[in-house]
Coordinates of C-alpha atoms and ligand atoms in Angstrom, one line a residue:
M1 CA 14.1 -3.1 -21.3
K2 CA 14.1 -6.3 -19.3
I3 CA 12.1 -5.7 -16.2
L4 CA 11.7 -7.6 -12.9
V5 CA 8.8 -6.9 -10.6
V6 CA 9.2 -8.2 -7.0
G7 CA 6.2 -9.4 -5.1
G8 CA 3.1 -11.5 -5.7
G9 CA 0.0 -9.6 -4.5
G10 CA -2.7 -7.5 -6.1
R11 CA -0.4 -4.5 -6.2
E12 CA 2.2 -6.4 -8.1
H13 CA -0.5 -7.7 -10.5
A14 CA -1.6 -4.1 -11.2
L15 CA 2.0 -3.0 -11.7
C16 CA 2.8 -6.0 -14.0
W17 CA -0.4 -5.3 -16.0
T18 CA 0.7 -1.7 -16.4
I19 CA 4.4 -2.3 -17.1
A20 CA 3.6 -5.1 -19.6
A21 CA 1.7 -2.5 -21.7
S22 CA 4.6 -0.1 -21.9
P23 CA 6.3 0.1 -25.3
L24 CA 9.6 0.2 -23.4
C25 CA 9.1 -3.2 -21.9
D26 CA 10.6 -6.1 -24.0
K27 CA 10.5 -8.8 -21.3
L28 CA 8.8 -8.8 -17.9
Y29 CA 9.5 -11.2 -15.0
C30 CA 7.8 -11.3 -11.6
A31 CA 9.1 -13.0 -8.5
P32 CA 7.2 -14.8 -7.2
G33 CA 4.0 -13.6 -8.9
N34 CA 0.7 -15.4 -8.8
A35 CA -1.8 -17.1 -11.2
G36 CA -3.1 -13.8 -12.5
I37 CA 0.3 -12.2 -12.9
A38 CA 1.3 -15.2 -15.1
Q39 CA -0.8 -13.7 -17.8
D40 CA 1.3 -10.6 -18.0
A41 CA 4.7 -11.7 -16.9
E42 CA 6.9 -14.8 -16.6
C43 CA 6.7 -15.8 -13.0
V44 CA 9.9 -17.1 -11.3
A45 CA 9.7 -19.1 -8.1
I46 CA 11.8 -16.8 -5.9
G47 CA 10.2 -15.3 -2.8
A48 CA 10.1 -11.5 -2.4
E49 CA 12.1 -11.8 0.8
D50 CA 14.8 -14.0 -0.8
L51 CA 17.2 -11.1 -1.4
D52 CA 20.1 -13.4 -2.5
G53 CA 17.9 -15.2 -4.9
I54 CA 16.5 -12.0 -6.5
V55 CA 19.9 -10.4 -6.9
A56 CA 21.3 -13.6 -8.4
F57 CA 18.4 -13.9 -10.8
A58 CA 18.6 -10.2 -11.8
K59 CA 22.3 -10.6 -12.6
A60 CA 21.9 -13.8 -14.4
Q61 CA 19.2 -12.5 -16.7
A62 CA 20.8 -9.1 -17.1
I63 CA 17.7 -7.3 -15.9
D64 CA 17.7 -3.6 -16.7
F65 CA 15.3 -2.4 -14.0
V66 CA 13.7 -3.9 -10.9
V67 CA 10.5 -2.6 -9.4
V68 CA 10.1 -3.7 -5.8
G69 CA 6.4 -3.9 -4.7
P70 CA 6.3 -4.8 -0.9
E71 CA 7.8 -3.2 2.1
G72 CA 9.5 -6.3 3.5
P73 CA 12.3 -6.5 1.0
L74 CA 12.6 -2.7 0.9
V75 CA 13.2 -2.5 4.6
A76 CA 15.6 -5.4 4.4
G77 CA 17.7 -3.6 1.8
L78 CA 16.8 -5.2 -1.5
V79 CA 17.3 -1.9 -3.5
D80 CA 20.7 -1.3 -1.9
R81 CA 21.7 -4.9 -2.8
L82 CA 20.6 -4.5 -6.4
E83 CA 22.2 -1.2 -6.9
E84 CA 25.5 -2.5 -5.4
A85 CA 25.3 -5.2 -8.0
G86 CA 24.9 -2.6 -10.7
I87 CA 21.2 -3.2 -11.3
A88 CA 18.9 -0.2 -11.4
A89 CA 16.0 -0.6 -9.0
F90 CA 12.9 1.4 -8.1
G91 CA 12.2 1.9 -4.4
P92 CA 13.9 3.4 -1.3
S93 CA 17.1 2.3 0.2
A94 CA 16.8 0.5 3.6
R95 CA 17.7 3.7 5.4
A96 CA 14.9 5.6 3.6
A97 CA 12.4 2.7 4.0
A98 CA 12.8 3.1 7.8
L99 CA 10.1 5.7 7.3
E100 CA 7.8 2.7 7.1
G101 CA 9.9 0.1 8.9
S102 CA 10.1 2.0 12.2
K103 CA 7.1 4.0 13.5
G104 CA 9.4 5.5 16.1
F105 CA 11.9 6.7 13.5
M106 CA 9.0 8.3 11.5
K107 CA 7.6 10.0 14.6
D108 CA 10.9 11.4 15.6
L109 CA 11.5 12.7 12.0
C110 CA 8.1 14.4 12.1
A111 CA 8.8 16.0 15.5
K112 CA 12.3 17.2 14.5
H113 CA 11.2 18.7 11.2
G114 CA 7.8 20.1 12.2
I115 CA 5.7 17.7 10.1
P116 CA 2.2 17.6 11.6
T117 CA 1.3 14.3 13.3
A118 CA -0.2 13.1 16.6
A119 CA 1.6 13.7 19.9
Y120 CA 3.4 10.5 21.0
G121 CA 5.8 8.6 23.1
R122 CA 8.2 5.8 22.2
F123 CA 8.7 2.9 24.6
D124 CA 10.8 -0.2 24.9
T125 CA 9.3 -1.6 28.1
P126 CA 5.6 -2.4 28.8
A127 CA 5.7 -0.7 32.2
A128 CA 6.8 2.7 30.7
A129 CA 4.2 2.4 27.9
K130 CA 1.4 1.7 30.4
D131 CA 2.4 4.6 32.7
F132 CA 2.1 6.9 29.7
I133 CA -1.3 5.4 28.7
R134 CA -2.7 5.8 32.2
A135 CA -1.4 9.4 32.3
E136 CA -2.9 10.2 28.9
G137 CA -6.2 8.3 29.3
A138 CA -8.3 6.9 26.4
P139 CA -9.0 6.9 23.5
I140 CA -5.4 6.3 22.7
V141 CA -3.5 4.5 19.9
V142 CA -0.9 1.8 20.4
K143 CA 1.4 0.9 17.5
A144 CA 4.1 -1.8 17.1
D145 CA 7.3 -0.1 15.9
G146 CA 8.1 -2.5 13.1
L147 CA 6.3 -4.1 10.1
A148 CA 3.1 -5.9 10.9
A149 CA 1.2 -6.2 7.6
G150 CA -1.2 -3.3 8.5
K151 CA -2.3 -5.1 11.7
G152 CA 0.0 -3.6 14.2
V153 CA -2.2 -0.7 15.2
V154 CA -4.8 -0.7 18.0
V155 CA -7.1 2.3 18.4
A156 CA -8.1 1.7 22.0
Q157 CA -11.3 3.1 23.4
T158 CA -10.3 2.3 27.0
V159 CA -7.1 2.3 29.1
A160 CA -7.6 -1.4 29.7
E161 CA -7.8 -2.1 25.9
A162 CA -4.6 -0.1 25.3
E163 CA -2.8 -1.9 28.1
A164 CA -3.9 -5.3 26.6
A165 CA -2.5 -4.1 23.3
V166 CA 0.9 -3.3 24.9
D167 CA 0.9 -6.8 26.5
A168 CA 0.1 -8.5 23.2
M169 CA 2.8 -6.6 21.3
M170 CA 5.6 -6.4 23.9
S171 CA 5.1 -9.4 26.2
E172 CA 3.2 -12.0 24.1
G173 CA 5.2 -11.3 20.9
R174 CA 2.1 -11.0 18.6
F175 CA 4.3 -9.3 15.9
G176 CA 7.6 -10.8 16.8
A177 CA 10.5 -8.4 17.0
A178 CA 8.3 -5.7 15.4
G179 CA 6.6 -5.3 18.8
D180 CA 9.7 -5.0 20.9
E181 CA 9.2 -1.3 20.8
V182 CA 5.9 0.6 20.7
V183 CA 4.7 4.0 19.8
V184 CA 1.7 5.3 21.9
E185 CA 0.0 8.3 20.4
D186 CA -3.0 10.6 20.6
C187 CA -6.2 9.5 18.9
L188 CA -6.9 11.9 16.0
V189 CA -10.4 12.5 14.7
G190 CA -11.4 13.4 11.1
E191 CA -11.7 11.7 7.8
E192 CA -8.8 9.5 6.6
A193 CA -7.1 9.9 3.2
S194 CA -4.1 8.5 1.5
F195 CA -1.8 10.6 -0.6
L196 CA 0.9 9.0 -2.8
A197 CA 3.7 10.7 -4.6
L198 CA 6.6 9.5 -6.8
V199 CA 9.8 10.8 -5.4
D200 CA 13.3 11.0 -6.9
G201 CA 15.3 12.0 -3.7
T202 CA 14.6 15.7 -4.3
H203 CA 11.6 16.2 -6.6
F204 CA 8.2 14.6 -6.5
V205 CA 5.1 14.0 -8.6
P206 CA 1.8 13.5 -6.8
L207 CA -0.3 10.6 -7.9
A208 CA -4.1 10.8 -8.2
A209 CA -5.8 10.6 -4.8
A210 CA -7.0 7.2 -3.7
Q211 CA -8.6 5.9 -0.5
D212 CA -8.6 2.4 0.9
H213 CA -10.9 0.8 3.5
K214 CA -8.7 -0.8 6.2
A215 CA -11.4 -2.3 8.4
V216 CA -12.7 -5.8 7.6
G217 CA -16.4 -4.9 8.2
E218 CA -19.0 -2.8 6.4
G219 CA -19.2 0.8 7.7
D220 CA -15.5 0.6 8.4
T221 CA -16.0 -1.5 11.5
G222 CA -14.0 -4.4 13.0
P223 CA -10.3 -5.3 13.0
N224 CA -7.9 -3.7 10.5
T225 CA -6.7 -5.6 7.5
G226 CA -4.2 -4.8 4.7
G227 CA -7.1 -3.2 2.9
M228 CA -10.5 -4.5 1.8
G229 CA -11.0 -2.2 -1.2
A230 CA -10.0 1.2 -2.6
Y231 CA -11.3 4.0 -4.8
S232 CA -9.9 6.9 -6.8
P233 CA -10.4 9.8 -6.9
A234 CA -11.1 10.5 -3.2
P235 CA -13.4 13.5 -2.8
V236 CA -12.0 14.3 0.7
V237 CA -8.8 15.4 -1.1
T238 CA -10.1 18.6 -2.7
P239 CA -7.6 20.6 -4.8
A240 CA -7.2 23.0 -1.8
M241 CA -6.5 20.1 0.5
E242 CA -4.1 18.6 -2.0
S243 CA -2.0 21.7 -2.0
R244 CA -1.9 21.7 1.8
I245 CA -0.8 18.1 1.8
V246 CA 1.9 18.8 -0.7
D247 CA 3.1 22.0 1.1
E248 CA 2.8 20.8 4.7
I249 CA 3.6 17.1 4.5
I250 CA 5.0 15.7 1.2
G251 CA 7.5 18.5 0.5
P252 CA 8.7 18.8 4.1
T253 CA 9.1 15.0 4.4
V254 CA 11.2 14.7 1.2
R255 CA 13.4 17.6 2.4
A256 CA 13.7 16.1 5.9
M257 CA 14.8 12.7 4.5
A258 CA 17.4 14.4 2.3
A259 CA 18.6 16.5 5.3
E260 CA 19.0 13.4 7.4
G261 CA 21.2 11.8 4.7
R262 CA 18.5 9.4 3.8
P263 CA 17.3 10.7 0.4
F264 CA 13.9 9.1 -0.4
K265 CA 13.3 7.5 -3.8
G266 CA 10.3 5.5 -4.7
V267 CA 6.6 5.9 -3.7
L268 CA 6.0 8.0 -0.6
Y269 CA 2.6 7.0 0.7
A270 CA 1.2 9.3 3.4
G271 CA -1.7 7.9 5.5
L272 CA -3.4 11.0 6.7
M273 CA -6.1 12.1 9.0
I274 CA -7.8 15.2 7.7
A275 CA -8.5 16.9 11.0
E276 CA -10.4 20.1 11.5
D277 CA -7.2 22.2 11.4
G278 CA -5.6 20.4 8.6
P279 CA -3.8 17.2 7.5
R280 CA -1.9 15.1 10.0
V281 CA 0.3 12.1 9.2
L282 CA -0.9 8.7 10.6
E283 CA 1.7 6.7 9.0
F284 CA 4.1 6.6 6.1
N285 CA 4.5 3.7 3.7
T286 CA 7.4 3.5 1.3
R287 CA 5.7 1.8 -1.6
F288 CA 2.4 1.7 -3.6
G289 CA -0.6 0.9 -1.4
D290 CA -2.3 -2.4 -1.8
P291 CA -5.1 -2.2 -2.9
E292 CA -4.8 1.6 -3.7
C293 CA -2.4 0.7 -6.6
Q294 CA -5.1 -1.2 -8.4
P295 CA -7.6 1.7 -9.0
L296 CA -4.6 4.0 -9.7
M297 CA -3.2 1.8 -12.4
V298 CA -6.5 1.6 -14.3
R299 CA -6.8 5.4 -14.1
L300 CA -3.3 6.1 -15.3
M301 CA -3.1 7.3 -18.9
S302 CA 0.7 8.0 -19.0
D303 CA 3.3 5.3 -19.3
L304 CA 4.3 4.3 -15.8
L305 CA 7.7 2.8 -16.6
P306 CA 9.6 6.0 -17.7
A307 CA 8.2 7.7 -14.5
L308 CA 9.6 4.9 -12.3
V309 CA 13.0 5.1 -14.2
A310 CA 13.0 8.9 -13.8
A311 CA 12.3 8.5 -10.0
R312 CA 15.3 6.2 -9.7
D313 CA 17.5 8.4 -11.8
G314 CA 16.7 11.6 -9.9
E315 CA 15.0 13.1 -13.0
L316 CA 11.4 13.7 -11.9
R317 CA 11.6 17.5 -12.0
D318 CA 10.0 18.0 -15.4
F319 CA 7.8 14.9 -15.2
D320 CA 4.1 14.9 -15.4
L321 CA 1.6 12.1 -15.1
R322 CA -1.8 12.1 -16.8
W323 CA -4.9 10.4 -15.6
Y324 CA -8.2 9.4 -17.1
D325 CA -11.1 11.5 -15.7
E326 CA -13.0 8.3 -14.9
A327 CA -13.3 7.0 -11.4
A328 CA -12.1 3.5 -10.3
V329 CA -13.2 1.2 -7.6
C330 CA -11.4 -2.0 -6.4
V331 CA -13.3 -4.6 -4.3
V332 CA -11.1 -7.1 -2.5
L333 CA -12.3 -10.7 -2.2
A334 CA -10.7 -12.3 0.8
A335 CA -10.8 -15.8 2.3
Q336 CA -13.4 -16.3 5.0
G337 CA -11.7 -15.8 8.4
Y338 CA -9.3 -13.1 7.1
P339 CA -7.6 -11.1 8.8
G340 CA -7.6 -14.0 11.3
R341 CA -7.1 -17.7 10.4
Y342 CA -8.3 -18.8 7.0
E343 CA -8.2 -22.0 4.9
K344 CA -6.2 -22.3 1.7
G345 CA -6.8 -24.4 -1.4
S346 CA -10.4 -23.7 -2.4
E347 CA -11.3 -23.3 -6.1
I348 CA -12.3 -20.0 -7.6
R349 CA -14.6 -20.1 -10.7
G350 CA -16.2 -17.5 -12.9
L351 CA -13.2 -15.3 -13.3
D352 CA -13.7 -15.0 -17.1
A353 CA -17.3 -14.0 -16.7
A354 CA -16.3 -11.4 -14.1
A355 CA -13.6 -9.9 -16.4
A356 CA -16.2 -9.7 -19.2
V357 CA -18.0 -6.9 -17.4
E358 CA -17.4 -3.6 -19.1
G359 CA -14.5 -1.6 -17.6
V360 CA -13.5 -4.5 -15.3
T361 CA -10.0 -5.9 -14.6
V362 CA -9.6 -8.7 -12.1
F363 CA -6.3 -8.5 -10.3
H364 CA -5.1 -11.5 -8.5
A365 CA -3.4 -11.5 -5.1
G366 CA -3.3 -14.8 -3.2
T367 CA -4.0 -17.2 -6.1
K368 CA -2.2 -20.2 -7.6
A369 CA -2.8 -22.3 -10.7
Q370 CA -3.2 -26.0 -9.9
D371 CA -4.2 -28.7 -12.4
G372 CA -5.8 -26.1 -14.7
R373 CA -7.8 -24.6 -11.8
I374 CA -7.3 -21.4 -9.9
V375 CA -7.1 -21.9 -6.1
A376 CA -7.0 -19.4 -3.2
V377 CA -3.7 -19.5 -1.3
G378 CA -3.8 -16.2 0.6
G379 CA -5.9 -14.0 2.9
R380 CA -6.6 -11.3 0.3
V381 CA -7.2 -13.2 -2.9
L382 CA -8.6 -11.0 -5.7
G383 CA -9.0 -7.3 -6.4
V384 CA -12.0 -6.8 -8.7
T385 CA -11.3 -3.4 -10.2
A386 CA -13.7 -1.3 -12.4
R387 CA -13.5 2.0 -14.2
G388 CA -16.6 4.1 -14.7
R389 CA -17.7 7.6 -15.5
T390 CA -18.6 8.1 -11.8
V391 CA -17.6 6.4 -8.6
A392 CA -21.2 5.0 -8.6
E393 CA -20.8 3.5 -12.0
A394 CA -17.4 2.0 -11.2
Q395 CA -18.8 0.6 -8.0
R396 CA -21.8 -1.0 -9.8
R397 CA -19.6 -2.6 -12.4
A398 CA -17.2 -3.9 -9.7
Y399 CA -20.0 -5.6 -7.8
D400 CA -21.6 -6.9 -11.0
A401 CA -18.2 -8.6 -11.6
V402 CA -17.9 -9.8 -8.0
D403 CA -21.3 -11.4 -8.3
R404 CA -20.2 -13.5 -11.3
I405 CA -17.3 -15.0 -9.3
D406 CA -18.2 -18.4 -7.8
W407 CA -16.1 -18.8 -4.7
P408 CA -18.2 -19.8 -1.6
E409 CA -15.1 -19.8 0.6
G410 CA -14.6 -16.0 0.0
F411 CA -16.2 -12.8 1.1
C412 CA -16.0 -9.1 0.4
R413 CA -17.4 -5.9 1.8
R414 CA -20.4 -4.6 -0.1
D415 CA -19.9 -1.0 0.6
I416 CA -16.5 -0.1 -0.9
A417 CA -16.3 3.6 -1.8
W418 CA -19.4 4.5 0.3
R419 CA -17.7 7.7 1.5
A420 CA -17.4 8.9 -2.1
L421 CA -21.1 8.4 -2.9
Ligands
AMP1 P1 -1.5 3.0 10.4 O1 -1.1 1.7 10.0 O2 -0.6 3.7 11.3 O3 -2.0 3.9 9.3 O4 -2.8 2.8 11.3 C1 -3.9 2.0 10.8 C2 -5.2 2.7 11.1 O5 -5.3 2.9 12.5 C3 -5.3 4.0 10.4 O6 -5.7 3.9 9.1 C4 -6.3 4.7 11.3 O7 -7.6 4.2 11.0 C5 -6.0 4.2 12.6 N1 -5.1 5.1 13.3 C6 -3.7 5.1 13.3 N2 -3.2 6.1 14.1 C7 -4.3 6.8 14.6 C8 -4.4 7.9 15.4 N3 -3.4 8.6 15.9 N4 -5.7 8.4 15.6 C9 -6.8 7.7 15.2 N5 -6.7 6.6 14.4 C10 -5.5 6.2 14.1
LIG2 N1 -3.8 -0.3 1.9 C1 -2.8 0.0 2.9 C2 -1.5 -0.3 2.6 O1 -1.1 -0.7 1.5 O2 -0.7 -0.2 3.5

């Protein structure tokens, strides 16, 4: 098969690394890719949001199968466009990707179909949102309706903080049109977990449990990011909890989407709060998590590619994925200043020494090759990923590799996977 992966982050590097190893893959392209992906795929200079460019390239190269990594092109309808052009593509249609693209849609779906989630209100004026906030009191959570790269959520400890979040989203346009509408919801307490499943419209296959760290600071403090690291397995998801998540959340959501005439195909990623009385949905994503994908791919024993094809073809019913028993930990190196302003263009050295540590794979996110050097061009720049017999061993190896990387302009959290230790 000739395969095209769309995207250029750490998730897409992990996907390319995995797909390139499949015996079914004859030729692998990635648009736009990055300096690390270039070792596993031929990178083509087409942005992930350039739908016309991607469809034209896929037609011209007679691509057999497209795997779309990020949410932006999914929500914009890339899979619909490809399928209309006769090209098989992995990922949800735009109507199904609304599960991630509109928090309001997702909350209404949960309410209508009895899927457990926090009580909420949907608002399209700041005044109405603030009335609701004052009536409910704090703590309370304010969310931009649309896509905001994981940064559109404020868990406010006071009413004033929640009102300021409403102003930033709705009046100051912090997230552009994504903030024209907001969801305000109850603050849930418990431990967070992510649960991902491959879905074919009707059937689904759970992936191994993985957990990310969204906050920028150690001890899970400070502003949210796209994710500063991840580990798998996640001990909070016990076998008993896994069957509750499957029965109470994943199954009902897959059936609800089909009932709404929006059958879901692709990766359904449930961000959950494991509350005292059971799992509740915080959010749905409609793609692999980044960086959760990185530890998952190094733990996956089965060939991913036929599973992705089966999801697209509606043939997951008899599918099974096998995983290595080993644990995996991914530590993200980000540019200093992230998730706020950061500089681009600094050189990264020591990548080969890092990759030489046993069990380690260094996935690239925001990198570019320039005059034979690797330079940082993004906020999240590398995902140093290690396998080990235990989470502790995987963590030790990951930080051993991190310490061999010479990049003074970068930083990482030193406590990734602490909840699993
Ligand atoms: P989301 O992008 O919706 O998953 O939200 C990002 C982060 O905000 C989550 O990982 C949680 O840490 C936090 N969060 C979101 N919704 C709630 C909620 N209802 N209660 C408490 N924390 C929340
Ligand atoms: N790591 C969180 C996400 O991919 O949305």
